[in-house]
Amino acid sequence: MVFAQYRKKGSAGAMNEPIKVTEIFGEDVFNDTVMQERLPKKVYRDLKRMIEEGQELDLVTADVIAHEMKEWAIEKGATHYTHWFQPLTGVTAEKHDAFISAPLPSGKVLMSFSGKELIKGEPDASSFPSGGLRATFEARGYTMWDCTSPAFIRHDAAGATLCIPTAFCSYTGEALDQKTPLLRSMQAINEQSLRLIRLFGNDTSMKVVPSVGAEQEYFLVDAGKFKERKDLIYAGRTLFGAMPPKGQELDDHYFGTIRQRIAAFMKEVNEELWRVGVTSKTQHNEVAPAQHELAPIYAPANVAVDHNHIVMQTLKRVACRHGMKCLFHEKPFAGVNGSGKHNNWSLITDDGKNLLDPGKTPHENIQFLLVLTCILKAVDEHAALLRESAADPGNDHRLGASEAPPAIISVFLGEQLDAVFRQLIHTGAATHSPDREKLRTGVKTIPLLSKDATDRNRTSPFAFTGNKFEFRMVGSRDSIASPNVVLNTIVSEAFAEACDALEQKLKAGEDFNDAVHDLIKTYASEHSRIVFNGNGYSAEWVEKSKELGLPNLKSMVEAIPALTTEKTIELFERFKVMTRDELRSRAEIKYENYAKAINIEARTMIDMASKQFMPAVVKYTKVLADTVNAVRETGADAEVQTEMLAEVSVLLREMKNALEELKNKEDAAIHLPEGKEQANFYYQQVVPAMDKLRDPVDKLEMIVDKEAWPMPSYGDLIFEV
Ligand code: ADP
Ligand code: MG
């Protein structure tokens, strides 16, 4: 526990120390309570208005806020502040500045932090991917305070740092990060949702916020064993490794001790998260003893994105302290269930009404049904784009690779809602029904959905679970920003179109209810193909979905083009979420990221095979050969040993050939121009060559003496955390 001193002073590191949750929750957050306590009334009101209505803040007010924020942070031990942002590298970035100002004549320094420093920062944009935007625009970029996500203090080896969530843009305003389009998409969905609920007579809600809860899966492995595997170090996943034989599952007693270690880890994770205001709520073990899940309570989308990054960073940091490594790769171990993130999404008004809640009255029900069918329409029309939003190199091993969910987007409604949906399609045009219990489409009021009925299907990529949709494709390592950008924007479009249609009908003097019913029925009928309640794993579904014309994009490189179709560009430009250039740059960055990831994996495999597996197996053949000779000398039969030697030699030959092939392909790949062509070459040529090298090595692992194998096995990693 060398890192123990990096824990926050007074934290409950000791086993039995109780955690006083209500006392510590949010204590390191510059939250509403702190603002109310510290800021002058007018400044507080101005800031609230800025947060709630997105109004600009003048520099004088910003100076006051910055000063109070600094005083508060210093009281908490902070020496530095940082603009915390999310460039397109997939991880967060930050540049630290100390609060100190230029020395006084006395030689002393003061601690200072201005409004300007709070609002705007200037990291060196040239070191972050811009996907060509840099060529056309200035290299400089700036970070801008996202005052809707509260600042917080992080305690780690660097001491205490005030972290200010920011968005990151180029000097001419192009988004260079995940957050800018997210905030823009939140504005779009707010506007369109308000339009929609106004039509339904809601004049009281002032804001509609996409609310997100991300369930995070991860693996924990022993740090000592991790360090013995170059693949885990460089690629974050095992590139070789045979599955432990079945039956290796250890007994509960043994798990008991492992779980104590994990429990101590989780206790500390929770405590750290609560201090920075992350509502860590549920945690559980997955099937393998090394896999776990953590979920916070849902929050506004941008806060949820920030919190998910905090969750991942905290898990990593605390794991180190406990002598473990936290793996976020989507598929750390072949043949073992991978990790994802379930992105739970709904639309909630500022006065607490969830637009995805079916409600109890027929009136609430028709608004819900319109929202629901709009979402179906959005998902059906932009299925490829939604799939793309979850594309990363690691997810290629999950989606469509005999693991839930499949790469085909479909929507699960659950039995009860599906029955309503079928009725919608099959009843005639909307008629006035004398039966007040019935919706005019002929549907009875929606039954109260039991959670059970909506939650059963675990293979669906996009499932309705009672009062929210759960998008289950997102990779465990990925930011949840892009899936939410896509969800917010495609649903904005569907709402906008529905509102256009309804407004027109109202103008033409049509009855509102009839118009809504007609629209619901039209959408339900036109987009029924996207609804699928069966088993997403099955081969029949793959066939059926093909007939229905649903895209089945098995890999990241096949998904990326969805970002730059005219349809996508039109969508994003219409709602001012991203421009054509921003989308193109994102596609470019994604191709580069893919190529880089596979390049690292291929080179790591070449390194491991040449320097570790080949020598180990060559040595082992000598041991076998010596044994054969020694046994023969005694006059005994050495047939088995000879057979083993032959078998190992054949696999060694295979390994050598595959290694040469991979080297050649890798060499060809790195000489291609960066971008689409190179990424495709990696996918079509390098990845299969990697599989070919892995195969003989994994077979050898099963034959070669464990003592002679140069690294910890799957069994060691997964079952002995
Ligand atoms: P499970 O999916 O395991 O049944 P829950 O239904 O409790 O678990 O929720 C999983 C995640 O969904 C949690 O992060 C939770 O806060 C979030 N969640 C619950 N309701 C909503 C909602 N209306 N909108 C967005 N997220 C939600
Ligand atoms: Mg879930």
JSON list of N, CA, C and O in Angstrom, two decimals, residues 691-713:
[
{"chain": "A", "resi": 691, "resn": "ASP", "atom": "N", "xyz": [-5.27, -12.99, -36.01]},
{"chain": "A", "resi": 691, "resn": "ASP", "atom": "CA", "xyz": [-6.00, -14.19, -35.58]},
{"chain": "A", "resi": 691, "resn": "ASP", "atom": "C", "xyz": [-5.20, -15.45, -35.91]},
{"chain": "A", "resi": 691, "resn": "ASP", "atom": "O", "xyz": [-5.18, -16.41, -35.15]},
{"chain": "A", "resi": 692, "resn": "LYS", "atom": "N", "xyz": [-4.56, -15.41, -37.08]},
{"chain": "A", "resi": 692, "resn": "LYS", "atom": "CA", "xyz": [-3.80, -16.57, -37.53]},
{"chain": "A", "resi": 692, "resn": "LYS", "atom": "C", "xyz": [-2.59, -16.83, -36.64]},
{"chain": "A", "resi": 692, "resn": "LYS", "atom": "O", "xyz": [-2.19, -17.97, -36.46]},
{"chain": "A", "resi": 693, "resn": "LEU", "atom": "N", "xyz": [-2.03, -15.78, -36.11]},
{"chain": "A", "resi": 693, "resn": "LEU", "atom": "CA", "xyz": [-0.88, -15.95, -35.21]},
{"chain": "A", "resi": 693, "resn": "LEU", "atom": "C", "xyz": [-1.36, -16.42, -33.83]},
{"chain": "A", "resi": 693, "resn": "LEU", "atom": "O", "xyz": [-0.72, -17.25, -33.18]},
{"chain": "A", "resi": 694, "resn": "ARG", "atom": "N", "xyz": [-2.47, -15.90, -33.44]},
{"chain": "A", "resi": 694, "resn": "ARG", "atom": "CA", "xyz": [-2.97, -16.26, -32.12]},
{"chain": "A", "resi": 694, "resn": "ARG", "atom": "C", "xyz": [-3.28, -17.76, -32.01]},
{"chain": "A", "resi": 694, "resn": "ARG", "atom": "O", "xyz": [-3.01, -18.40, -30.98]},
{"chain": "A", "resi": 695, "resn": "ASP", "atom": "N", "xyz": [-3.84, -18.29, -33.07]},
{"chain": "A", "resi": 695, "resn": "ASP", "atom": "CA", "xyz": [-4.33, -19.67, -33.05]},
{"chain": "A", "resi": 695, "resn": "ASP", "atom": "C", "xyz": [-3.28, -20.70, -32.61]},
{"chain": "A", "resi": 695, "resn": "ASP", "atom": "O", "xyz": [-3.50, -21.42, -31.63]},
{"chain": "A", "resi": 696, "resn": "PRO", "atom": "N", "xyz": [-2.12, -20.80, -33.30]},
{"chain": "A", "resi": 696, "resn": "PRO", "atom": "CA", "xyz": [-1.14, -21.81, -32.85]},
{"chain": "A", "resi": 696, "resn": "PRO", "atom": "C", "xyz": [-0.60, -21.51, -31.45]},
{"chain": "A", "resi": 696, "resn": "PRO", "atom": "O", "xyz": [-0.31, -22.45, -30.69]},
{"chain": "A", "resi": 697, "resn": "VAL", "atom": "N", "xyz": [-0.50, -20.23, -31.10]},
{"chain": "A", "resi": 697, "resn": "VAL", "atom": "CA", "xyz": [0.05, -19.90, -29.77]},
{"chain": "A", "resi": 697, "resn": "VAL", "atom": "C", "xyz": [-0.90, -20.39, -28.68]},
{"chain": "A", "resi": 697, "resn": "VAL", "atom": "O", "xyz": [-0.48, -21.00, -27.69]},
{"chain": "A", "resi": 698, "resn": "ASP", "atom": "N", "xyz": [-2.21, -20.17, -28.88]},
{"chain": "A", "resi": 698, "resn": "ASP", "atom": "CA", "xyz": [-3.17, -20.62, -27.88]},
{"chain": "A", "resi": 698, "resn": "ASP", "atom": "C", "xyz": [-3.18, -22.15, -27.77]},
{"chain": "A", "resi": 698, "resn": "ASP", "atom": "O", "xyz": [-3.32, -22.71, -26.68]},
{"chain": "A", "resi": 699, "resn": "LYS", "atom": "N", "xyz": [-2.99, -22.80, -28.92]},
{"chain": "A", "resi": 699, "resn": "LYS", "atom": "CA", "xyz": [-2.94, -24.28, -28.88]},
{"chain": "A", "resi": 699, "resn": "LYS", "atom": "C", "xyz": [-1.70, -24.73, -28.12]},
{"chain": "A", "resi": 699, "resn": "LYS", "atom": "O", "xyz": [-1.74, -25.67, -27.33]},
{"chain": "A", "resi": 700, "resn": "LEU", "atom": "N", "xyz": [-0.60, -24.06, -28.37]},
{"chain": "A", "resi": 700, "resn": "LEU", "atom": "CA", "xyz": [0.64, -24.41, -27.66]},
{"chain": "A", "resi": 700, "resn": "LEU", "atom": "C", "xyz": [0.50, -24.22, -26.17]},
{"chain": "A", "resi": 700, "resn": "LEU", "atom": "O", "xyz": [1.00, -25.00, -25.37]},
{"chain": "A", "resi": 701, "resn": "GLU", "atom": "N", "xyz": [-0.21, -23.16, -25.78]},
{"chain": "A", "resi": 701, "resn": "GLU", "atom": "CA", "xyz": [-0.37, -22.90, -24.35]},
{"chain": "A", "resi": 701, "resn": "GLU", "atom": "C", "xyz": [-1.02, -24.09, -23.64]},
{"chain": "A", "resi": 701, "resn": "GLU", "atom": "O", "xyz": [-0.73, -24.36, -22.47]},
{"chain": "A", "resi": 702, "resn": "MET", "atom": "N", "xyz": [-1.90, -24.78, -24.37]},
{"chain": "A", "resi": 702, "resn": "MET", "atom": "CA", "xyz": [-2.59, -25.93, -23.78]},
{"chain": "A", "resi": 702, "resn": "MET", "atom": "C", "xyz": [-1.67, -27.15, -23.65]},
{"chain": "A", "resi": 702, "resn": "MET", "atom": "O", "xyz": [-1.95, -28.06, -22.88]},
{"chain": "A", "resi": 703, "resn": "ILE", "atom": "N", "xyz": [-0.60, -27.18, -24.43]},
{"chain": "A", "resi": 703, "resn": "ILE", "atom": "CA", "xyz": [0.28, -28.36, -24.42]},
{"chain": "A", "resi": 703, "resn": "ILE", "atom": "C", "xyz": [1.53, -28.14, -23.58]},
{"chain": "A", "resi": 703, "resn": "ILE", "atom": "O", "xyz": [1.95, -29.00, -22.82]},
{"chain": "A", "resi": 704, "resn": "VAL", "atom": "N", "xyz": [2.10, -26.95, -23.73]},
{"chain": "A", "resi": 704, "resn": "VAL", "atom": "CA", "xyz": [3.38, -26.67, -23.07]},
{"chain": "A", "resi": 704, "resn": "VAL", "atom": "C", "xyz": [3.22, -26.63, -21.55]},
{"chain": "A", "resi": 704, "resn": "VAL", "atom": "O", "xyz": [2.21, -26.14, -21.04]},
{"chain": "A", "resi": 705, "resn": "ASP", "atom": "N", "xyz": [4.21, -27.16, -20.89]},
{"chain": "A", "resi": 705, "resn": "ASP", "atom": "CA", "xyz": [4.27, -27.16, -19.43]},
{"chain": "A", "resi": 705, "resn": "ASP", "atom": "C", "xyz": [4.01, -25.75, -18.89]},
{"chain": "A", "resi": 705, "resn": "ASP", "atom": "O", "xyz": [4.60, -24.79, -19.36]},
{"chain": "A", "resi": 706, "resn": "LYS", "atom": "N", "xyz": [3.13, -25.66, -17.91]},
{"chain": "A", "resi": 706, "resn": "LYS", "atom": "CA", "xyz": [2.78, -24.34, -17.37]},
{"chain": "A", "resi": 706, "resn": "LYS", "atom": "C", "xyz": [4.01, -23.57, -16.90]},
{"chain": "A", "resi": 706, "resn": "LYS", "atom": "O", "xyz": [4.11, -22.35, -17.07]},
{"chain": "A", "resi": 707, "resn": "GLU", "atom": "N", "xyz": [4.93, -24.30, -16.30]},
{"chain": "A", "resi": 707, "resn": "GLU", "atom": "CA", "xyz": [6.16, -23.66, -15.80]},
{"chain": "A", "resi": 707, "resn": "GLU", "atom": "C", "xyz": [6.95, -23.00, -16.92]},
{"chain": "A", "resi": 707, "resn": "GLU", "atom": "O", "xyz": [7.63, -22.00, -16.72]},
{"chain": "A", "resi": 708, "resn": "ALA", "atom": "N", "xyz": [6.83, -23.57, -18.12]},
{"chain": "A", "resi": 708, "resn": "ALA", "atom": "CA", "xyz": [7.63, -23.07, -19.24]},
{"chain": "A", "resi": 708, "resn": "ALA", "atom": "C", "xyz": [6.94, -21.91, -19.97]},
{"chain": "A", "resi": 708, "resn": "ALA", "atom": "O", "xyz": [7.53, -21.28, -20.83]},
{"chain": "A", "resi": 709, "resn": "TRP", "atom": "N", "xyz": [5.67, -21.69, -19.65]},
{"chain": "A", "resi": 709, "resn": "TRP", "atom": "CA", "xyz": [4.91, -20.64, -20.37]},
{"chain": "A", "resi": 709, "resn": "TRP", "atom": "C", "xyz": [5.31, -19.27, -19.83]},
{"chain": "A", "resi": 709, "resn": "TRP", "atom": "O", "xyz": [5.33, -19.07, -18.61]},
{"chain": "A", "resi": 710, "resn": "PRO", "atom": "N", "xyz": [5.61, -18.33, -20.71]},
{"chain": "A", "resi": 710, "resn": "PRO", "atom": "CA", "xyz": [6.26, -17.10, -20.23]},
{"chain": "A", "resi": 710, "resn": "PRO", "atom": "C", "xyz": [5.36, -16.06, -19.58]},
{"chain": "A", "resi": 710, "resn": "PRO", "atom": "O", "xyz": [5.83, -14.96, -19.28]},
{"chain": "A", "resi": 711, "resn": "MET", "atom": "N", "xyz": [4.09, -16.34, -19.39]},
{"chain": "A", "resi": 711, "resn": "MET", "atom": "CA", "xyz": [3.25, -15.31, -18.76]},
{"chain": "A", "resi": 711, "resn": "MET", "atom": "C", "xyz": [2.04, -15.93, -18.06]},
{"chain": "A", "resi": 711, "resn": "MET", "atom": "O", "xyz": [1.70, -17.08, -18.32]},
{"chain": "A", "resi": 712, "resn": "PRO", "atom": "N", "xyz": [1.38, -15.17, -17.17]},
{"chain": "A", "resi": 712, "resn": "PRO", "atom": "CA", "xyz": [0.21, -15.70, -16.48]},
{"chain": "A", "resi": 712, "resn": "PRO", "atom": "C", "xyz": [-0.89, -16.08, -17.46]},
{"chain": "A", "resi": 712, "resn": "PRO", "atom": "O", "xyz": [-1.07, -15.42, -18.49]},
{"chain": "A", "resi": 713, "resn": "SER", "atom": "N", "xyz": [-1.60, -17.14, -17.15]},
{"chain": "A", "resi": 713, "resn": "SER", "atom": "CA", "xyz": [-2.67, -17.64, -18.02]},
{"chain": "A", "resi": 713, "resn": "SER", "atom": "C", "xyz": [-3.99, -16.92, -17.73]},
{"chain": "A", "resi": 713, "resn": "SER", "atom": "O", "xyz": [-4.09, -16.15, -16.78]}
]
